[in-house]
XYZ file of C-alpha atoms in Angstrom:
375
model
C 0.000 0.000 0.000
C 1.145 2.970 -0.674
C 1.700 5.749 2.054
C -0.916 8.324 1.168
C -4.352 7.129 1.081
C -5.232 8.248 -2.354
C -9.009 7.089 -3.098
C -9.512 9.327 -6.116
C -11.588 9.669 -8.086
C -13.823 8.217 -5.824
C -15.116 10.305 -2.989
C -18.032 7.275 -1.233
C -18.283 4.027 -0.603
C -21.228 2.415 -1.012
C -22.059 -0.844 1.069
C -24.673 -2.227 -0.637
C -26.596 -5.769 0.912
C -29.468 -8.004 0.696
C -31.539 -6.290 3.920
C -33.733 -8.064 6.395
C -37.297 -7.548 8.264
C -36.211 -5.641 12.027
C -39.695 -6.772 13.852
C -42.544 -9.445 12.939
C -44.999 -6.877 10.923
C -41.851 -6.423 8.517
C -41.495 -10.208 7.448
C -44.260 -10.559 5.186
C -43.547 -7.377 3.450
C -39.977 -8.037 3.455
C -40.530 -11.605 1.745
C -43.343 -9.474 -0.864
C -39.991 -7.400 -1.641
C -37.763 -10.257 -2.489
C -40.248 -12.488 -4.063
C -42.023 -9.600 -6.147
C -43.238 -10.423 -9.268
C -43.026 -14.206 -9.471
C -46.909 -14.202 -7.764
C -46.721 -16.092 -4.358
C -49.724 -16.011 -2.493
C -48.917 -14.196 0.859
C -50.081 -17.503 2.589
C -47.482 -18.932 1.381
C -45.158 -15.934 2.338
C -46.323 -16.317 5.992
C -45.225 -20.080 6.009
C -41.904 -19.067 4.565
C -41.587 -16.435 7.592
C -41.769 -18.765 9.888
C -38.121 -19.196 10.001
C -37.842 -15.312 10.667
C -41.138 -15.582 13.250
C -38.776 -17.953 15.263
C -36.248 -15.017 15.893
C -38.587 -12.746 16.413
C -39.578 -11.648 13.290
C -35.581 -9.821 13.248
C -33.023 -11.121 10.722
C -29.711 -10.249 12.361
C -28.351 -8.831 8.415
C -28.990 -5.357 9.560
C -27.330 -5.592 12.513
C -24.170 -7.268 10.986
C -23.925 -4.592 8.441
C -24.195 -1.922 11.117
C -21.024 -3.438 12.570
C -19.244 -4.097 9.139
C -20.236 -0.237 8.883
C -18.354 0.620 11.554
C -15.874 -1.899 11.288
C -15.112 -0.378 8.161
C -15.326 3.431 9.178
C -12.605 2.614 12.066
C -10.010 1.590 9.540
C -10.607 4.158 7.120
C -10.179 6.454 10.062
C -6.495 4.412 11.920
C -5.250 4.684 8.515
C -6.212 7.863 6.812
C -8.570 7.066 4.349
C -10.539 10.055 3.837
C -13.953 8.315 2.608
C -17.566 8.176 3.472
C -19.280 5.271 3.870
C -22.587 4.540 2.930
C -25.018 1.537 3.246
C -28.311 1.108 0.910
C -30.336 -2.274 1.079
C -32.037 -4.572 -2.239
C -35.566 -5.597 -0.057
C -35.751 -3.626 3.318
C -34.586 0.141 4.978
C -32.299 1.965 4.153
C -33.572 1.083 0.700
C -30.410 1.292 -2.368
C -32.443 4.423 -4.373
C -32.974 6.721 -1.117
C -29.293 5.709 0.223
C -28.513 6.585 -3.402
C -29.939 9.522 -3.716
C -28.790 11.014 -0.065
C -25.410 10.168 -1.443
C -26.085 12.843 -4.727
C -27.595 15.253 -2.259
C -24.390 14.871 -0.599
C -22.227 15.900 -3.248
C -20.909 12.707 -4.199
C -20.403 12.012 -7.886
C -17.807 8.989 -8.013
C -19.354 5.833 -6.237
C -17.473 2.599 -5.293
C -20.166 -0.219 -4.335
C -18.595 -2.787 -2.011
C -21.503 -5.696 -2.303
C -22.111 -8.502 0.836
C -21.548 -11.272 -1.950
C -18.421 -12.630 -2.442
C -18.459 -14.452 -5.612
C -19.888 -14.428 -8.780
C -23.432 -15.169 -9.823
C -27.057 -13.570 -11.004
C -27.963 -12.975 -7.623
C -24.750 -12.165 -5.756
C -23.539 -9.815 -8.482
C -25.764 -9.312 -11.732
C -29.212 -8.805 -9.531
C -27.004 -6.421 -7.547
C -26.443 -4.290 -10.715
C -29.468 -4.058 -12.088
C -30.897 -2.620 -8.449
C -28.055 0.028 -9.018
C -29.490 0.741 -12.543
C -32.579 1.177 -11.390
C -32.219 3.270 -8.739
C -30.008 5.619 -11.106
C -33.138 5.332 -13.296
C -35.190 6.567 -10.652
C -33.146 9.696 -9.669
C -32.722 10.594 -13.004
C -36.143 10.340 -13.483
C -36.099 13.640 -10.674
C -33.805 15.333 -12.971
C -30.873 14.434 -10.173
C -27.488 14.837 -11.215
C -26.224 10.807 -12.094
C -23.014 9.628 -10.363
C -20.865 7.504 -11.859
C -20.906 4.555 -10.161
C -18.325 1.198 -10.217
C -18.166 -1.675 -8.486
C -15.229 -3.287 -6.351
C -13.837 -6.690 -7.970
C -15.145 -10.254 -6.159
C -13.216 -10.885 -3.307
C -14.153 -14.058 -2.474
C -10.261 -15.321 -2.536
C -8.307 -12.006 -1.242
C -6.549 -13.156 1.997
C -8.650 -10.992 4.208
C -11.902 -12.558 3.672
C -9.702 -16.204 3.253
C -7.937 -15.816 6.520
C -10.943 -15.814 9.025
C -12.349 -18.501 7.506
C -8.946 -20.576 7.901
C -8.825 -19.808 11.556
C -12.668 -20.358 12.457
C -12.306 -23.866 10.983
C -9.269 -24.523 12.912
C -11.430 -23.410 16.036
C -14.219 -25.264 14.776
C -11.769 -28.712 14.723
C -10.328 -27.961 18.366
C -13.484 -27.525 20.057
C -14.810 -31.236 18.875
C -13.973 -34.382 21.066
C -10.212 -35.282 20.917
C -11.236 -38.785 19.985
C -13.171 -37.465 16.587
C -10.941 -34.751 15.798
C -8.527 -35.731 13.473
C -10.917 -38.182 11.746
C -13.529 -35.198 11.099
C -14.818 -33.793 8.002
C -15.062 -30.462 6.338
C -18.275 -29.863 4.457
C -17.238 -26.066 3.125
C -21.709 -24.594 2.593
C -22.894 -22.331 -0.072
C -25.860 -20.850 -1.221
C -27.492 -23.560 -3.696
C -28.665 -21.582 -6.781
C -30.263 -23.120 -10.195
C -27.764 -25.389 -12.005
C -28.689 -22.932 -15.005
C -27.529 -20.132 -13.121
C -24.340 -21.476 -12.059
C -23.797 -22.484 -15.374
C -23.839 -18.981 -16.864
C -22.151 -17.363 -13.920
C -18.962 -15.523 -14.661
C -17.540 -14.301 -17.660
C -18.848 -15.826 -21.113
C -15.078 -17.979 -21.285
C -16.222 -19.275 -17.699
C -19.728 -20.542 -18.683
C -20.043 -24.401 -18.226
C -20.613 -27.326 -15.765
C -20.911 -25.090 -12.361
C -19.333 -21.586 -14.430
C -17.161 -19.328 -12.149
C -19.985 -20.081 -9.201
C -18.716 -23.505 -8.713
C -15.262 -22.808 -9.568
C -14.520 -19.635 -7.091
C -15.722 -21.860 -4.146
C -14.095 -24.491 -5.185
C -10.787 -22.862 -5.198
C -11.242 -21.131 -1.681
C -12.042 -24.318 -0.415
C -9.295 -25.510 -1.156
C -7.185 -23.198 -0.006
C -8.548 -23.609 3.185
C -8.017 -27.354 3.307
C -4.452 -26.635 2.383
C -4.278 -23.993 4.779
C -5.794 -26.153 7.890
C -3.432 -29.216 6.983
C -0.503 -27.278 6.994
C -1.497 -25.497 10.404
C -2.679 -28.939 12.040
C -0.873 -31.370 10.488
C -4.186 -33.578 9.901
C -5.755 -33.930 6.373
C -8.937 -33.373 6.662
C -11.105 -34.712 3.798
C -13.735 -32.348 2.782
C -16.469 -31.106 0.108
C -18.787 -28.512 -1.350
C -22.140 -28.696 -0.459
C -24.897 -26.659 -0.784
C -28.089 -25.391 1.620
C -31.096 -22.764 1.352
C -32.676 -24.379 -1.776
C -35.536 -22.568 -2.402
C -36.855 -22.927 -6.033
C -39.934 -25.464 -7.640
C -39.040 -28.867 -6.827
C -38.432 -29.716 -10.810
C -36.158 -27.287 -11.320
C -32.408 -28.777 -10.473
C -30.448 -26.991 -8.132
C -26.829 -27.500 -7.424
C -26.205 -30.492 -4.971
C -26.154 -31.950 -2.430
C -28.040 -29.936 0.604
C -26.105 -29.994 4.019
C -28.613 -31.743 5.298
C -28.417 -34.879 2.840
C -24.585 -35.403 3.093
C -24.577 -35.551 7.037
C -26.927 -38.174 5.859
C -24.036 -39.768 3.785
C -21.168 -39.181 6.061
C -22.865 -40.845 8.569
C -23.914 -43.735 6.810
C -20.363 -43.531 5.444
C -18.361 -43.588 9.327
C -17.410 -40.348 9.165
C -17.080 -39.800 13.214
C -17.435 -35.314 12.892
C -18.214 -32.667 10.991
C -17.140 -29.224 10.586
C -19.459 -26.994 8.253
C -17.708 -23.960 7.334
C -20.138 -21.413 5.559
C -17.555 -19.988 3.046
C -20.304 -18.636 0.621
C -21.404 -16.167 3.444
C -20.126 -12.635 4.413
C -21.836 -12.702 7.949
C -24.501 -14.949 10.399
C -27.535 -13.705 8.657
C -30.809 -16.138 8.479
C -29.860 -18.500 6.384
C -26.789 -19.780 8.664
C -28.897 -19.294 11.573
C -31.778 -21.106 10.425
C -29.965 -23.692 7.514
C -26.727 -24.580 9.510
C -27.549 -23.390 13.243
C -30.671 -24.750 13.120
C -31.936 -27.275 10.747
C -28.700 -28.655 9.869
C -27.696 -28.862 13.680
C -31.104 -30.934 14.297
C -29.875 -33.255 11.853
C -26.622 -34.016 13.030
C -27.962 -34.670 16.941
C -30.756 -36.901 15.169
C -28.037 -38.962 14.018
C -25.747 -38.785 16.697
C -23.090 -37.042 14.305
C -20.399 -34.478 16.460
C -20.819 -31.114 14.241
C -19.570 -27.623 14.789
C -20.029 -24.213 12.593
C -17.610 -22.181 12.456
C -17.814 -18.536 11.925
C -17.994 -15.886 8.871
C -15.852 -12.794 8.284
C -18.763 -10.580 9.395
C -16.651 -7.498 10.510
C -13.087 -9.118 10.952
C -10.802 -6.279 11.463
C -8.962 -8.307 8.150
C -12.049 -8.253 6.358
C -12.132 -4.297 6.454
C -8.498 -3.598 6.020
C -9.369 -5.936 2.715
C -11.992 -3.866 1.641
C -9.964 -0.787 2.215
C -6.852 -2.598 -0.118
C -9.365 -3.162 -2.935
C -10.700 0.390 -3.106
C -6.783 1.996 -2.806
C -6.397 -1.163 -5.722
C -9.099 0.015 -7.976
C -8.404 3.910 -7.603
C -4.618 3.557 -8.448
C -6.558 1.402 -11.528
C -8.977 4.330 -12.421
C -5.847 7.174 -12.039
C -4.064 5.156 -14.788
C -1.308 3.450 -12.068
C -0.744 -0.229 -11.089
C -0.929 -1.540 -7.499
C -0.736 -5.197 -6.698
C -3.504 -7.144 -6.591
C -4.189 -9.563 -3.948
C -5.125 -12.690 -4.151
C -5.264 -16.778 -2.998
C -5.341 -19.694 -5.095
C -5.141 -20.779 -8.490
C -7.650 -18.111 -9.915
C -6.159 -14.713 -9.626
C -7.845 -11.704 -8.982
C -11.115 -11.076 -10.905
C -12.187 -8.446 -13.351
C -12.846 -5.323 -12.078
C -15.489 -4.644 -14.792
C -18.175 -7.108 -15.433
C -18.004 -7.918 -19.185
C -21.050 -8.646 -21.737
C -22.246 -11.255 -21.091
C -21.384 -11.978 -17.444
C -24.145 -13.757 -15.533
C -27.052 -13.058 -17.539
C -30.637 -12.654 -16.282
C -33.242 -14.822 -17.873
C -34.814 -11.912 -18.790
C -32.721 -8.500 -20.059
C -32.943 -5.590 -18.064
C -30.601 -2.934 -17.531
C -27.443 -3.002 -15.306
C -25.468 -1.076 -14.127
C -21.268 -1.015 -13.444
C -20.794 -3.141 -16.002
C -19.272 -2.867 -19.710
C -23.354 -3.578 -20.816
C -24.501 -0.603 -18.414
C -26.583 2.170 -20.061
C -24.750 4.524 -17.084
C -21.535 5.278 -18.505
């Protein structure tokens, strides 16, 4: 890094996340946000809520990005990074078009978004874009002044979102039973998605069996494994499995569910498990409910020993990461060349999305990409 903090052109950050219901009369219409348009009855949306009702109706995501917030606003500030941070939500407050247009009442007019989605895919990255196009379609449509707006490469294999993971699975081994721990697998958990979708996800060159989906946490994964060997001295066998299906039962989804290969490694003698959710920035619902929950209930069904360990969430590394990819991509936009950081055997990703990259079943506008109509 170099020794003055130099963000420009940029002059905000923009964290930019999923969002989550804060009370029980937000569920429903928090679920009528994320499922809008594909018609489910709100019946059916109330079942679906149950898993939120159980919690109290609060999904801890807001929460966790109020401490990646200020997680983030800390280092800025020990290290002299002279940037405002902002934080705009897909489904719930502070929704991405207000957050987005406080930011151009603010004066702001170059954008970096930092998104809570490591890796690439329609709905970790694409989706993502196309609520930033929208929103710019909206303020424009109030004769606003447009920003220009970019978004930070996928850092799902820089060493400051790697490195927490390597050390909660390490935890996550120690605190089992000495006489399963070395024999214990590692079952690294994802977000399941549409085999089509995973097939298309990445760059056009990376389209295939899985695409860059597959492929990204494949390669962290193993990193991981490497990394945990090397610490421990044990090889511990593991693989990629997947959890929070939540598509029509005939369409195919990647496999298998958490749930199904405790099944399996059970059956098989495996004596532990670790599951380490690698596909997750922080705790939200899904690894409370999928892993904490219904996966745990599993395991003591069959008498399997299983721990979880933890996500980044807002890892002093994590931020300090974040803060090394914005310096990265601002040396980048100023025309100079920093290094880029990065694990494994893929190398640091694009820092523009190409044509192409991730497509939506449908077309529709995105933006901070080479396709987006906001130049």
């Amino acid at each position: 890094m170099p020794d003055v903090l130099d963000a420009s052109p940029y002059d905000a950050l923009l964290l930019l996340s999923f969002g989550g219901p804060e009370g029980p009369d937000d569920v429903v219409p928090f679920l009528e946000n994320v499922t809008r348009g594909r018609g489910i009855p709100k019946e059916r949306l109330k079942e679906v809520g149950q898993h939120y009702f159980r919690f109290g109706g609060v999904s801890p995501i807001n929460d966790q990005n109020r401490a990646l917030l200020d997680a983030l606003r800390k280092d800025f500030a020990e290290h002299g990074l002279d940037l405002p941070v902002y934080w705009g939500n897909r489904n719930w407050a502070p929704y991405l078009t207000d957050t987005l247009r406080e930011m151009v009442q603010d004066g702001r007019r170059r954008i970096l978004v930092l998104t809570t989605s490591a890796y690439a895919s329609y709905s970790g990255c694409r989706q993502y874009r196309e609520n930033l196009a929208d929103a710019l379609a909206a303020l424009e449509a109030e004769g606003l002044e447009l920003p220009k707006v970019d978004k930070l490469r996928h850092y799902f294999n820089h060493p400051g979102f790697v490195e927490p993971m390597i050390e909660g699975v390490i935890r996550s081994l120690a605190d089992l039973p000495e006489d399963v721990r070395d024999g214990a697998h590692i079952a690294f958990c994802t977000h399941s998605i549409p085999t089509t979708a995973a097939d298309t996800s990445g760059p056009v060159e990376d389209h295939g069996d899985g695409g860059a989906y597959v492929a990204q946490h494949l390669d962290v994964a193993r990193v991981i494994a490497d990394a945990v060997r090397e610490r421990t001295g044990v090889d511990h066998p593991w693989q990629l499995v997947y959890q929070s299906r939540s598509g029509a039962p005939h369409i195919p989804w990647l496999e298998p569910d958490i749930c199904d290969h405790l099944e399996e490694r059970h059956a098989a003698g495996v004596p532990a498990v670790v599951m380490a959710p690698i596909g997750f920035v922080s705790d939200h619902m899904e690894v409370l409910y999928d892993l904490d929950t219904e996966a745990t209930a599993k395991a003591e069904e069959l008498g399997l020993p299983v721990r979880r360990s933890a996500t980044v969430g807002d890892d002093p590394r994590f931020a300090a990461a974040v803060r090394e990819l914005i310096l990265e991509r601002a040396a980048t936009e100023r025309g100079q060349d920093l290094a880029r950081c990065a694990l494994g055997a893929l190398g640091p990703s694009h820092d523009v999305c190409p044509v192409g990259c991730c497509p939506a079943r449908t077309p529709r506008p995105a933006a901070a990409g080479a396709d987006s109509p906001y130049a």
